[in-house]
PDB file of C-alpha atoms and ligand atoms in Angstrom:
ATOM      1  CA  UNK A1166     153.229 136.460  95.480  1.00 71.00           C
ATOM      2  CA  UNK A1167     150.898 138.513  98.017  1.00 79.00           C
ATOM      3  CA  UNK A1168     152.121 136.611 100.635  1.00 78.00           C
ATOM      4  CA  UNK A1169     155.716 137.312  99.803  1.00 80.00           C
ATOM      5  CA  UNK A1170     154.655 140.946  99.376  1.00 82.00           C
ATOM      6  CA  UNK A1171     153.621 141.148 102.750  1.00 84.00           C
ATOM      7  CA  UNK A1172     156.286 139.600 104.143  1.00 83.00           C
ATOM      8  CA  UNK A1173     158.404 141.847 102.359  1.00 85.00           C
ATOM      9  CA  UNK A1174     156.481 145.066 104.416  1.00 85.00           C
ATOM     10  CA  UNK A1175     156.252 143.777 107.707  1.00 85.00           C
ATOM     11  CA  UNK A1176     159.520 141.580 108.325  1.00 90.00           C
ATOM     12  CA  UNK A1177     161.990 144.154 110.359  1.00 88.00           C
ATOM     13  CA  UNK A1178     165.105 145.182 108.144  1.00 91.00           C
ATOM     14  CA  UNK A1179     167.939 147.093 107.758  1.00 91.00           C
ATOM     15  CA  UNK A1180     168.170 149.991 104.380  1.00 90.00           C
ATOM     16  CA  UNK A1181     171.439 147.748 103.880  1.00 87.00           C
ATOM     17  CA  UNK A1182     169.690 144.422 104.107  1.00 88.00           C
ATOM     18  CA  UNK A1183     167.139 145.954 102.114  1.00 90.00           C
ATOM     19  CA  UNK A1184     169.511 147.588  99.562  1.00 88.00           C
ATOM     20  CA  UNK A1185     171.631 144.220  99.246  1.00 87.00           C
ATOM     21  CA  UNK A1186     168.185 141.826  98.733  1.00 88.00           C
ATOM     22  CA  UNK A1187     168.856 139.963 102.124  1.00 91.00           C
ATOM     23  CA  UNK A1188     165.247 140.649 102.806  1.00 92.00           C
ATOM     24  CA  UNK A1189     164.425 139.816  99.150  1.00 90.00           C
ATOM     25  CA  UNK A1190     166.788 136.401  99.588  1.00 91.00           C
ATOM     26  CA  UNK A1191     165.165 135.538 102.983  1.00 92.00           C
ATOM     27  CA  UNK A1192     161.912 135.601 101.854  1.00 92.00           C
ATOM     28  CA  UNK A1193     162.233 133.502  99.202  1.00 91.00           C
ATOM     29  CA  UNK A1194     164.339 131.331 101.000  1.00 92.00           C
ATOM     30  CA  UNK A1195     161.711 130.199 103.200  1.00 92.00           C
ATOM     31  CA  UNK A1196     159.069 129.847  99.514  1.00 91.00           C
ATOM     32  CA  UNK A1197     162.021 127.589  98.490  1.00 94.00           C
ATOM     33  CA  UNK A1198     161.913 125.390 101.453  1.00 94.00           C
ATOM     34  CA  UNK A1199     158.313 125.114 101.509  1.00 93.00           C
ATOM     35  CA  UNK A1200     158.197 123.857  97.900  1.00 95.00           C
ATOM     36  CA  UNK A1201     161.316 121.839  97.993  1.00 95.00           C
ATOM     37  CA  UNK A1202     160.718 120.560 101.677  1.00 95.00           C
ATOM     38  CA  UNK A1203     160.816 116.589 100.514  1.00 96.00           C
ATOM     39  CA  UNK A1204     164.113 116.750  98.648  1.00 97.00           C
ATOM     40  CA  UNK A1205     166.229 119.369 101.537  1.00 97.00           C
ATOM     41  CA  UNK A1206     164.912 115.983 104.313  1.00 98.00           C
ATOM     42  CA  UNK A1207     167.913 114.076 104.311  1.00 98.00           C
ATOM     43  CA  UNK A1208     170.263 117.209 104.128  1.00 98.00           C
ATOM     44  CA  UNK A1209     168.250 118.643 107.027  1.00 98.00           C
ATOM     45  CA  UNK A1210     167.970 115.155 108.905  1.00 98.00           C
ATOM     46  CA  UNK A1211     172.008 115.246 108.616  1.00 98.00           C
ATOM     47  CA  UNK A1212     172.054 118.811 109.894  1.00 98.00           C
ATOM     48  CA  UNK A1213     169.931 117.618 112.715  1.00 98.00           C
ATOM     49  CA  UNK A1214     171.742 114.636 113.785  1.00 98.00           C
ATOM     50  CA  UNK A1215     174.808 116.718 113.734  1.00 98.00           C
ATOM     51  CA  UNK A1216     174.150 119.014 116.395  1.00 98.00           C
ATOM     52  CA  UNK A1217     172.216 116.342 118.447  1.00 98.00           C
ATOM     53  CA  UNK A1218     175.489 114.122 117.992  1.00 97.00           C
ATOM     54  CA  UNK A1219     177.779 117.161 118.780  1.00 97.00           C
ATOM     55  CA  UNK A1220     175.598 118.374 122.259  1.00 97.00           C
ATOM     56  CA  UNK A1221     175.964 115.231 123.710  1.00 95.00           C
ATOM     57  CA  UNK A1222     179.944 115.996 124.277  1.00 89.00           C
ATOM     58  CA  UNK A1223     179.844 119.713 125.398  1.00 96.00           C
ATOM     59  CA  UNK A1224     180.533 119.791 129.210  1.00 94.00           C
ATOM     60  CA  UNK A1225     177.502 122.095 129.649  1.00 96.00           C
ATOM     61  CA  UNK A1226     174.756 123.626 127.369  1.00 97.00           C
ATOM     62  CA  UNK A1227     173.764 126.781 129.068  1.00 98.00           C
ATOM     63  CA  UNK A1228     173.772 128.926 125.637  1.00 98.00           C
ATOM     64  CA  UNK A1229     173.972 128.436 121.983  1.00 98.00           C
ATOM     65  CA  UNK A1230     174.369 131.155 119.150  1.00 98.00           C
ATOM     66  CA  UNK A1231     173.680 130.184 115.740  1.00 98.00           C
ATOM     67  CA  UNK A1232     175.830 132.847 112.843  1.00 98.00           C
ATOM     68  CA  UNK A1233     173.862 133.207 109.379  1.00 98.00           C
ATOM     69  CA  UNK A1234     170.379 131.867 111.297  1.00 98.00           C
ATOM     70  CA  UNK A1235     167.891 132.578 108.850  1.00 97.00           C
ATOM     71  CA  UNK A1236     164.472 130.532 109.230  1.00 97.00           C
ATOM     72  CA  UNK A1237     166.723 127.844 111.270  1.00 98.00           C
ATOM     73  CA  UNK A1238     165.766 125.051 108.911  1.00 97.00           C
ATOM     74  CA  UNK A1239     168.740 123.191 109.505  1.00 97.00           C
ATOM     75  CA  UNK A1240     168.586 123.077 113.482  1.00 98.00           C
ATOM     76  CA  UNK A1241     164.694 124.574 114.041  1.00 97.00           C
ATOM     77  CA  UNK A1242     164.011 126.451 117.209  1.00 97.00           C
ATOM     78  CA  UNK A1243     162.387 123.818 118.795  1.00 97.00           C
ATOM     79  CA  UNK A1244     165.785 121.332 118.778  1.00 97.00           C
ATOM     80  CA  UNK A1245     167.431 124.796 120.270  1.00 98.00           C
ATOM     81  CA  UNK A1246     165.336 125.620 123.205  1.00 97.00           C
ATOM     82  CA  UNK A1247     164.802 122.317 124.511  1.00 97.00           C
ATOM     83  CA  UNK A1248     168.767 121.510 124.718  1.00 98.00           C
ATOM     84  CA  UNK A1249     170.161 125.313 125.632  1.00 98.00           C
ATOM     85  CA  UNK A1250     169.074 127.739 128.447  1.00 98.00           C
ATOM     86  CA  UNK A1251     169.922 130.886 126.062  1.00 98.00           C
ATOM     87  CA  UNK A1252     169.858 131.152 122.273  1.00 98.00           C
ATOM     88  CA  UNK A1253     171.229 134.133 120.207  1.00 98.00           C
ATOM     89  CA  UNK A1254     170.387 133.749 116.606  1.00 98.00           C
ATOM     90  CA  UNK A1255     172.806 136.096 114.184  1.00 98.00           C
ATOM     91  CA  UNK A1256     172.240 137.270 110.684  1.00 97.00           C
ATOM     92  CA  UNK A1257     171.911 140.246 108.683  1.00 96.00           C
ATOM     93  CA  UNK A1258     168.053 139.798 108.405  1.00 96.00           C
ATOM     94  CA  UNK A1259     165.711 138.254 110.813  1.00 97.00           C
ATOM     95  CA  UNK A1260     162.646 136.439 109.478  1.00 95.00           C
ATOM     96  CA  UNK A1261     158.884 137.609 111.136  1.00 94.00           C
ATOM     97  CA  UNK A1262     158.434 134.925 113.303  1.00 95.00           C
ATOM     98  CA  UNK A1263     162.100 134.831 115.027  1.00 97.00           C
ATOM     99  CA  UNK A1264     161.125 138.533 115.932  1.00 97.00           C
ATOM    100  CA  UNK A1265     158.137 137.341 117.476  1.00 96.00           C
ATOM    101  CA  UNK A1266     159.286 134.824 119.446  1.00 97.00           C
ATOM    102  CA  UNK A1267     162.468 136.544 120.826  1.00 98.00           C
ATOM    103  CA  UNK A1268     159.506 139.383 121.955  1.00 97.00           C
ATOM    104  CA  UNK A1269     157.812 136.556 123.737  1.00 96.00           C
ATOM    105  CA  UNK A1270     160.496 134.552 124.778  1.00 96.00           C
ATOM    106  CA  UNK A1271     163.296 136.179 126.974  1.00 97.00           C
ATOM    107  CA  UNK A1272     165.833 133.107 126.549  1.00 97.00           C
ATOM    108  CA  UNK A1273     165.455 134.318 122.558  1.00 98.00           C
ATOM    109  CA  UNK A1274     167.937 137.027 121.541  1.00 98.00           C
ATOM    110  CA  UNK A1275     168.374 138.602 117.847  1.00 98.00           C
ATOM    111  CA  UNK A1276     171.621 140.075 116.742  1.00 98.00           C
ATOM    112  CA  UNK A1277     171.262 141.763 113.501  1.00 97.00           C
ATOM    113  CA  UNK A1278     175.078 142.025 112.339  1.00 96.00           C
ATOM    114  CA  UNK A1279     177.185 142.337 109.124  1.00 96.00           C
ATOM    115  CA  UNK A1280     179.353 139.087 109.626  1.00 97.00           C
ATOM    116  CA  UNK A1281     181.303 139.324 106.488  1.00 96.00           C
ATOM    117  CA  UNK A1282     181.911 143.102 108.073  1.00 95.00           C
ATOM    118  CA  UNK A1283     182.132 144.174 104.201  1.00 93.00           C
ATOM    119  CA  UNK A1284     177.940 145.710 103.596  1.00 92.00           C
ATOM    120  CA  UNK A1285     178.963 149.379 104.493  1.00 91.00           C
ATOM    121  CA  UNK A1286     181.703 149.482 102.106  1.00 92.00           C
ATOM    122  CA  UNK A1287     180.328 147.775  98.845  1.00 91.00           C
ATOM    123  CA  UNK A1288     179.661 151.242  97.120  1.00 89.00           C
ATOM    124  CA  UNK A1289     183.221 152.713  97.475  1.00 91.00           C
ATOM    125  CA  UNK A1290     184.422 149.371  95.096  1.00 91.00           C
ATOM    126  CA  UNK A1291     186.009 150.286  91.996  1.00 91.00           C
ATOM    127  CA  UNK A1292     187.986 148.021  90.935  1.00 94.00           C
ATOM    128  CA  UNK A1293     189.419 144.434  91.819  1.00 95.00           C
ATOM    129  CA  UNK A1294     192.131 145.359  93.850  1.00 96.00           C
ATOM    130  CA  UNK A1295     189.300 147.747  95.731  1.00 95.00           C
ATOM    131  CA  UNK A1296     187.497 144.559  96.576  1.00 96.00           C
ATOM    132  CA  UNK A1297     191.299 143.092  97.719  1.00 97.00           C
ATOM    133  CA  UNK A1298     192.396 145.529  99.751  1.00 97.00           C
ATOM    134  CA  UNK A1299     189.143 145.835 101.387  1.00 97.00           C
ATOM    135  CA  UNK A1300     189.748 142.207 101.934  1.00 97.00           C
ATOM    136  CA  UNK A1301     193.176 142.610 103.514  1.00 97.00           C
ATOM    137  CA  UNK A1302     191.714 145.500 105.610  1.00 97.00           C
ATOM    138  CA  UNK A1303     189.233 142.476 106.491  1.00 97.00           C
ATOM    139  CA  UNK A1304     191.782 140.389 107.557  1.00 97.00           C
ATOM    140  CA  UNK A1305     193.234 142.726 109.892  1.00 97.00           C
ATOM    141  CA  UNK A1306     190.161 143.082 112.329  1.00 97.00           C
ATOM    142  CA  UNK A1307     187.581 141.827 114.672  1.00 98.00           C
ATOM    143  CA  UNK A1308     184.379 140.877 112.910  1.00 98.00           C
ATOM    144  CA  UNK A1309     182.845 139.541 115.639  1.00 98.00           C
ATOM    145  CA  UNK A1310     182.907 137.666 118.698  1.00 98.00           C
ATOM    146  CA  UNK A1311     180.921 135.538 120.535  1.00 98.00           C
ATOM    147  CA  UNK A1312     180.900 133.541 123.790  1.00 98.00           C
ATOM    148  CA  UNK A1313     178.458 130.480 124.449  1.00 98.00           C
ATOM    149  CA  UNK A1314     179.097 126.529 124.831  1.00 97.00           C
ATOM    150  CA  UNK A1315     178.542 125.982 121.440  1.00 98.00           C
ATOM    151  CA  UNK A1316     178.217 128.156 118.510  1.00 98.00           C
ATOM    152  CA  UNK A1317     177.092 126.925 114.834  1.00 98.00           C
ATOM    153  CA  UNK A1318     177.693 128.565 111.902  1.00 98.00           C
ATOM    154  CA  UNK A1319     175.276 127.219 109.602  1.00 98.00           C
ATOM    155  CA  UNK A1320     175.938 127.267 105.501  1.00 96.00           C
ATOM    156  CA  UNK A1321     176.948 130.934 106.059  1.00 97.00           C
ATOM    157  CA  UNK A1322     180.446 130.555 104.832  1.00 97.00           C
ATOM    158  CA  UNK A1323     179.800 130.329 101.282  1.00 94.00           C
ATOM    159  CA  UNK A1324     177.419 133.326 101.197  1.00 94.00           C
ATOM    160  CA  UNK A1325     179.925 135.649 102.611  1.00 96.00           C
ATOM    161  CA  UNK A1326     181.535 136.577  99.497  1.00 96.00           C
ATOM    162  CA  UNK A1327     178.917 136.662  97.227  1.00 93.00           C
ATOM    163  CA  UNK A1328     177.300 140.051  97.548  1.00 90.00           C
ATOM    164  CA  UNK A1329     181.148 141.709  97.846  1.00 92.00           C
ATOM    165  CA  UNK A1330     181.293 140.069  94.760  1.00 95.00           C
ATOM    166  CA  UNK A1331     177.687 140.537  92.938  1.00 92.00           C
ATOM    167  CA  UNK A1332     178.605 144.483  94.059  1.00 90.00           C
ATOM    168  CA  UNK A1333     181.705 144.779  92.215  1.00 93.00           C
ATOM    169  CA  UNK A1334     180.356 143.021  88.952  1.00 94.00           C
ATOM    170  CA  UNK A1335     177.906 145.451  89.131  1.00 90.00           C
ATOM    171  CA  UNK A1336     180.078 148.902  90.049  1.00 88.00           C
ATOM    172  CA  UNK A1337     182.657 147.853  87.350  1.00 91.00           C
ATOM    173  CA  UNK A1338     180.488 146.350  84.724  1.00 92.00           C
ATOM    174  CA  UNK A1339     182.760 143.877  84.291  1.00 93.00           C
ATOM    175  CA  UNK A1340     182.415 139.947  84.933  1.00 95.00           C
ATOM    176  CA  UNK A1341     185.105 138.085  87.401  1.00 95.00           C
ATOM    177  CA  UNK A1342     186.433 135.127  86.048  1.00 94.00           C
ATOM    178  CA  UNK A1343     186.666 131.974  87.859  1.00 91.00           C
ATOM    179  CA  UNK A1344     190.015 131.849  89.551  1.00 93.00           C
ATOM    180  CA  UNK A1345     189.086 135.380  91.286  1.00 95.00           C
ATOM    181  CA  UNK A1346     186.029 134.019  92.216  1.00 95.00           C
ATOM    182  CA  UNK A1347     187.360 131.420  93.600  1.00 94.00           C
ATOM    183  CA  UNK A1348     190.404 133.539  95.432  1.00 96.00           C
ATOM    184  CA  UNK A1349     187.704 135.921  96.875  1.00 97.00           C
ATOM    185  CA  UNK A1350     185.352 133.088  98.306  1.00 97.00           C
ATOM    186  CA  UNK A1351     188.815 131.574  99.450  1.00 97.00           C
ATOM    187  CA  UNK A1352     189.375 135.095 101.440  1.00 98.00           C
ATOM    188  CA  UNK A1353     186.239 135.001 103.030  1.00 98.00           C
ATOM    189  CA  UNK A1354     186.032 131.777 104.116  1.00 98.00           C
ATOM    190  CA  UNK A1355     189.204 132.309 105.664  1.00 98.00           C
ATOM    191  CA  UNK A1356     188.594 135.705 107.244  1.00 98.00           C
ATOM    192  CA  UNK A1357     185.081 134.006 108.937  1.00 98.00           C
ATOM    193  CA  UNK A1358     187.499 130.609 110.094  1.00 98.00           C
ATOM    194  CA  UNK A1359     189.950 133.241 111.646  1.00 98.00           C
ATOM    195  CA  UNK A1360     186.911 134.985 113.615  1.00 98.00           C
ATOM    196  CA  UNK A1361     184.770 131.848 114.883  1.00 98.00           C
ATOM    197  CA  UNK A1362     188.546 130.082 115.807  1.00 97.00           C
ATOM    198  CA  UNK A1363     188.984 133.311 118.050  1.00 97.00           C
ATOM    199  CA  UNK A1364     185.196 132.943 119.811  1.00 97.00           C
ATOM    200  CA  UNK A1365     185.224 130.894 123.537  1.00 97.00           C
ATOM    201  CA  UNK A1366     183.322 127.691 122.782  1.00 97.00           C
ATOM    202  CA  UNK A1367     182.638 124.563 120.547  1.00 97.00           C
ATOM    203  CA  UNK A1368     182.341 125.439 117.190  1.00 98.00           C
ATOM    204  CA  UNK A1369     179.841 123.485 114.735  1.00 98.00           C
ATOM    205  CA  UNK A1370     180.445 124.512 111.193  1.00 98.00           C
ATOM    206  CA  UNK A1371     178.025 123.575 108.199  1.00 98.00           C
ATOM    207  CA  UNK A1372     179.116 124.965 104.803  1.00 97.00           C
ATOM    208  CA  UNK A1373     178.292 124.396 100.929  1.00 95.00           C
ATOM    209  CA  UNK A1374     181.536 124.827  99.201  1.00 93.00           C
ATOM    210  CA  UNK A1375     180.891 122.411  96.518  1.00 94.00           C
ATOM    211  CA  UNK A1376     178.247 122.619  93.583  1.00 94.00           C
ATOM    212  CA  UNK A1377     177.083 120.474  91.030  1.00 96.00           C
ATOM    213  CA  UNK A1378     174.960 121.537  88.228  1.00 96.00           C
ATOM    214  CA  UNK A1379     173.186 119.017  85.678  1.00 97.00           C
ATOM    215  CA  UNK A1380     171.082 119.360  82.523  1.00 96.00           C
ATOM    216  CA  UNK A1381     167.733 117.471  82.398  1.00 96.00           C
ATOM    217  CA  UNK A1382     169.065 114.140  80.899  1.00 96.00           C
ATOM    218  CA  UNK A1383     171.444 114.008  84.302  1.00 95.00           C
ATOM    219  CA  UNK A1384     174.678 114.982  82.463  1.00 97.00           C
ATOM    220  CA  UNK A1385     176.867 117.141  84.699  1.00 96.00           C
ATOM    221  CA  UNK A1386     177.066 120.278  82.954  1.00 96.00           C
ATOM    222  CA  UNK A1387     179.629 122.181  85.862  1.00 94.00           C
ATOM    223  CA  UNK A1388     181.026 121.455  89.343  1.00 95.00           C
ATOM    224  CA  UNK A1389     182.599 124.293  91.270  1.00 92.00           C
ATOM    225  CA  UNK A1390     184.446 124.472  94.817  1.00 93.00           C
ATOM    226  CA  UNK A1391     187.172 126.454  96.325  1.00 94.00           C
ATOM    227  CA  UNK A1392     189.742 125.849  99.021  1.00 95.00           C
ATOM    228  CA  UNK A1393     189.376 127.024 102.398  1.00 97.00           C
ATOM    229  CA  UNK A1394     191.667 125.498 105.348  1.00 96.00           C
ATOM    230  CA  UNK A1395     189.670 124.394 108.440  1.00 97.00           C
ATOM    231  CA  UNK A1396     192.858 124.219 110.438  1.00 96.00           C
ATOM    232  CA  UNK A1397     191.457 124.040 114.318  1.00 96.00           C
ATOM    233  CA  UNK A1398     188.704 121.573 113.038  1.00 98.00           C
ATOM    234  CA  UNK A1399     187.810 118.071 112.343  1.00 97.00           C
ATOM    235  CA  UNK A1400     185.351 117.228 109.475  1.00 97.00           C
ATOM    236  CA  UNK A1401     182.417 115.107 110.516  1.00 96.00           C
ATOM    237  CA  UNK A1402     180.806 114.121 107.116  1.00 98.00           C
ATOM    238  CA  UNK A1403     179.838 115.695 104.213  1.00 98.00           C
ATOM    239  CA  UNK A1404     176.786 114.961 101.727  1.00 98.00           C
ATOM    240  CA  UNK A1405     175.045 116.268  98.876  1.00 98.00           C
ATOM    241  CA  UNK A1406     171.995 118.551  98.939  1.00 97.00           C
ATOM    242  CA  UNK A1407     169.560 118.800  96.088  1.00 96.00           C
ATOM    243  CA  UNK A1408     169.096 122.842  96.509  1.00 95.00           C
ATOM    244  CA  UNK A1409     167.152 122.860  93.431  1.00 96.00           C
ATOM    245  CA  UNK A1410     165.691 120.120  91.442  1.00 94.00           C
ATOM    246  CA  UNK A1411     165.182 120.654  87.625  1.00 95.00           C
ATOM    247  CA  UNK A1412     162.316 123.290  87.098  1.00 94.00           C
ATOM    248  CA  UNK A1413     163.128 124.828  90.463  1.00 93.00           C
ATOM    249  CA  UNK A1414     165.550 127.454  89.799  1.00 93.00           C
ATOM    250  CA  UNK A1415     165.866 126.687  85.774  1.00 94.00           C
ATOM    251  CA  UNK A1416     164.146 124.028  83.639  1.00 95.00           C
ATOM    252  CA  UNK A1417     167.605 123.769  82.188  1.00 95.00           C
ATOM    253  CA  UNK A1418     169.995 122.923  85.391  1.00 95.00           C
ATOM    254  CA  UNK A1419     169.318 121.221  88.447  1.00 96.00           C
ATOM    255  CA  UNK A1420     171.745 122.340  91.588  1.00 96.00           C
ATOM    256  CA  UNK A1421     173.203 120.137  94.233  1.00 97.00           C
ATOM    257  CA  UNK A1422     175.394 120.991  96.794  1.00 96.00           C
ATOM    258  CA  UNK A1423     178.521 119.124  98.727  1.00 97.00           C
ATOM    259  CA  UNK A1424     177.696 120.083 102.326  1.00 98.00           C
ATOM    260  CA  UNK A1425     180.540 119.663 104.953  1.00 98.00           C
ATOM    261  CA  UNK A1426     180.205 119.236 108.671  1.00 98.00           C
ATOM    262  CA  UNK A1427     183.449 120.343 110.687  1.00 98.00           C
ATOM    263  CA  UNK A1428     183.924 120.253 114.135  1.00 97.00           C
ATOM    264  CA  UNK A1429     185.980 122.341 116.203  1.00 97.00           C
ATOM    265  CA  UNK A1430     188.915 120.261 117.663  1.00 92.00           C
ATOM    266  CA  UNK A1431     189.595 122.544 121.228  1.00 78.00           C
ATOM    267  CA  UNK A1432     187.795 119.905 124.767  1.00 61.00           C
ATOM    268  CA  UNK A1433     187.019 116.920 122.134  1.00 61.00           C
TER     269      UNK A1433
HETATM  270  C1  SAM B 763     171.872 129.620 103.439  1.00 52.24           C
HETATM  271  S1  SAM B 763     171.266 130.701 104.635  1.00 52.24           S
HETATM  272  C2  SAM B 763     171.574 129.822 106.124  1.00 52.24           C
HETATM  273  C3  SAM B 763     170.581 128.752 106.412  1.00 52.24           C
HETATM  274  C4  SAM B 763     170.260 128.624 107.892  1.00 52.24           C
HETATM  275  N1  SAM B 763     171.437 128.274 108.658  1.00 52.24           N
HETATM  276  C5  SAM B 763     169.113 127.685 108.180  1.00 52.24           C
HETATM  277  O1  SAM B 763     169.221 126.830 109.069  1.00 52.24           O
HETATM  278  O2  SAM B 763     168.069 127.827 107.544  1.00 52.24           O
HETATM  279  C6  SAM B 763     172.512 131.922 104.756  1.00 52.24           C
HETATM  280  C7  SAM B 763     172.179 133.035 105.723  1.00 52.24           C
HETATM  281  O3  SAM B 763     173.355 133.806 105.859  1.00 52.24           O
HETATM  282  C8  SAM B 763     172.963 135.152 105.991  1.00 52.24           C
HETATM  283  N2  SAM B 763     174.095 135.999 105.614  1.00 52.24           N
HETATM  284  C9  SAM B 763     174.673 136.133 104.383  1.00 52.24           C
HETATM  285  N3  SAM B 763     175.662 137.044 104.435  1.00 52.24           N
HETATM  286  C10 SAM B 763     175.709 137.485 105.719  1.00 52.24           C
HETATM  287  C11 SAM B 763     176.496 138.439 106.402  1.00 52.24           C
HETATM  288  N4  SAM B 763     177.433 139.146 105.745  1.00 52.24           N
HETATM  289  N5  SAM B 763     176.284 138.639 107.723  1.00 52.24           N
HETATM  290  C12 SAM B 763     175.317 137.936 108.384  1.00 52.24           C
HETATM  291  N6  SAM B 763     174.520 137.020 107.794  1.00 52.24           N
HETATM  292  C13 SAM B 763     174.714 136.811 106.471  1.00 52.24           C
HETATM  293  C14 SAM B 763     171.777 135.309 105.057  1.00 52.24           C
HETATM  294  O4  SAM B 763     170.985 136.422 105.436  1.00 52.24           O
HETATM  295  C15 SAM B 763     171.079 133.972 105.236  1.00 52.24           C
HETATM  296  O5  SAM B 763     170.078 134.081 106.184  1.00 52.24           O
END
């Protein structure tokens, strides 16, 4: 808990990171990884194969940028610098030590963006069809774009709707129900798609569209996924991820995830 705390303090972050609980999230991402390190293995050995697999084609590997970065558990720093001249790591909210080693490492650059592009306008939601137009409006633009002979985005995807979401519930006082979950992760997966198709360079996308929870005696108790169309891309594999073992996040459920591996089809 004190270590958290002080991680809380000193790790750089925007009042809309802050406001949202990215900082809050990131943190105790990187607690969950340290006590759940032996179970995430094979997920993160299949992560790291992936991109090791997926370098080995790209005509040249001057610069890589990695979209929703966060402690870079999946492909770790190390794997990044010692294949790419340049990396430019992307999220909302930095952890500590990424700011420290961009400040001592010039080939290290932090880009602290909204990818979603929704953050700024969570408050003015009133309603569903708030959220939808805003969505719509989404559609419509830019969100960001990137350059670099390859660029991962890694299990970002699925996250991208959930605050726009968690905002709403919370503005309205009112619960979604599934299918509009489901149509607003569908949006958002699509919207991000639509903006990593339109960036120069081979795309490497990880994403955790699937979940399975189960009681303690093993039973599945509820499986959830939505559709999202990876036109422009060729899946690579897919396998399940034991986020949280029983006790972890509930000593009711545990939660495993379907991971997917797609790769972009453009030079292959
Ligand atoms: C599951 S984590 C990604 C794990 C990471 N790829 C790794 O290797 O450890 C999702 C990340 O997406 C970031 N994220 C969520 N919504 C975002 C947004 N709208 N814009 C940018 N980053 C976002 C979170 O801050 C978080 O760091």
């Amino acid at each position: 808990m004190i270590r958290e705390a002080i991680e809380m303090i000193f790790t750089p972050a925007t009042p809309l990171a802050k406001k949202y609980g990215f900082l809050y999230h990131s943190i105790s991402l990187k607690h969950r990884y340290e006590r759940c390190e032996k179970v995430w293995l094979p997920h993160l050995k299949n992560c790291q194969d992936i991109f090791l697999q997926t370098i080995q084609d790209l005509p040249q590997k001057k610069s890589v940028v990695v979209l929703g970065s966060a402690h870079l558990h999946e492909i770790p720093l190390h794997l990044l610098a010692n294949n790419f001249e340049s990396i430019t790591l992307v999220d909302v909210v930095h952890p500590l030590k990424h700011h420290w080693a961009a400040k001592r490492n010039s080939r290290l650059k932090l880009v602290t963006l909204d990818l979603g592009g929704s953050l700024a306008e969570l408050e003015k939601l009133k309603s569903l069809q708030d959220l939808k137009n805003l969505i719509q409006d989404l559609s419509q633009k830019e969100l960001f774009h990137f350059e670099a002979d390859l660029i991962v985005s890694g299990n970002l995807l699925s996250q991208l709707a959930l605050l726009p979401m968690e905002a709403l519930e919370k503005y309205t006082s009112k619960n979604l129900i599934l299918e509009e979950k489901d149509e607003i992760c569908t949006a958002y997966g699509e919207i991000h798609l639509k903006n990593l198709r339109a960036c120069k360079g081979r795309k490497l996308v990880y994403t955790d569209r699937a979940v399975t929870y189960r009681d303690p005696e093993g039973k599945v108790t509820y499986t959830g996924s939505y559709p999202v169309h990876f036109d422009g891309f060729t899946k690579i594999k897919d396998w399940n991820w034991m986020l949280a073992p029983l006790k972890e996040a509930s000593k009711d459920y545990s939660i495993e995830m379907n991971v997917e591996a797609y790769i972009s089809n453009e030079g292959r």
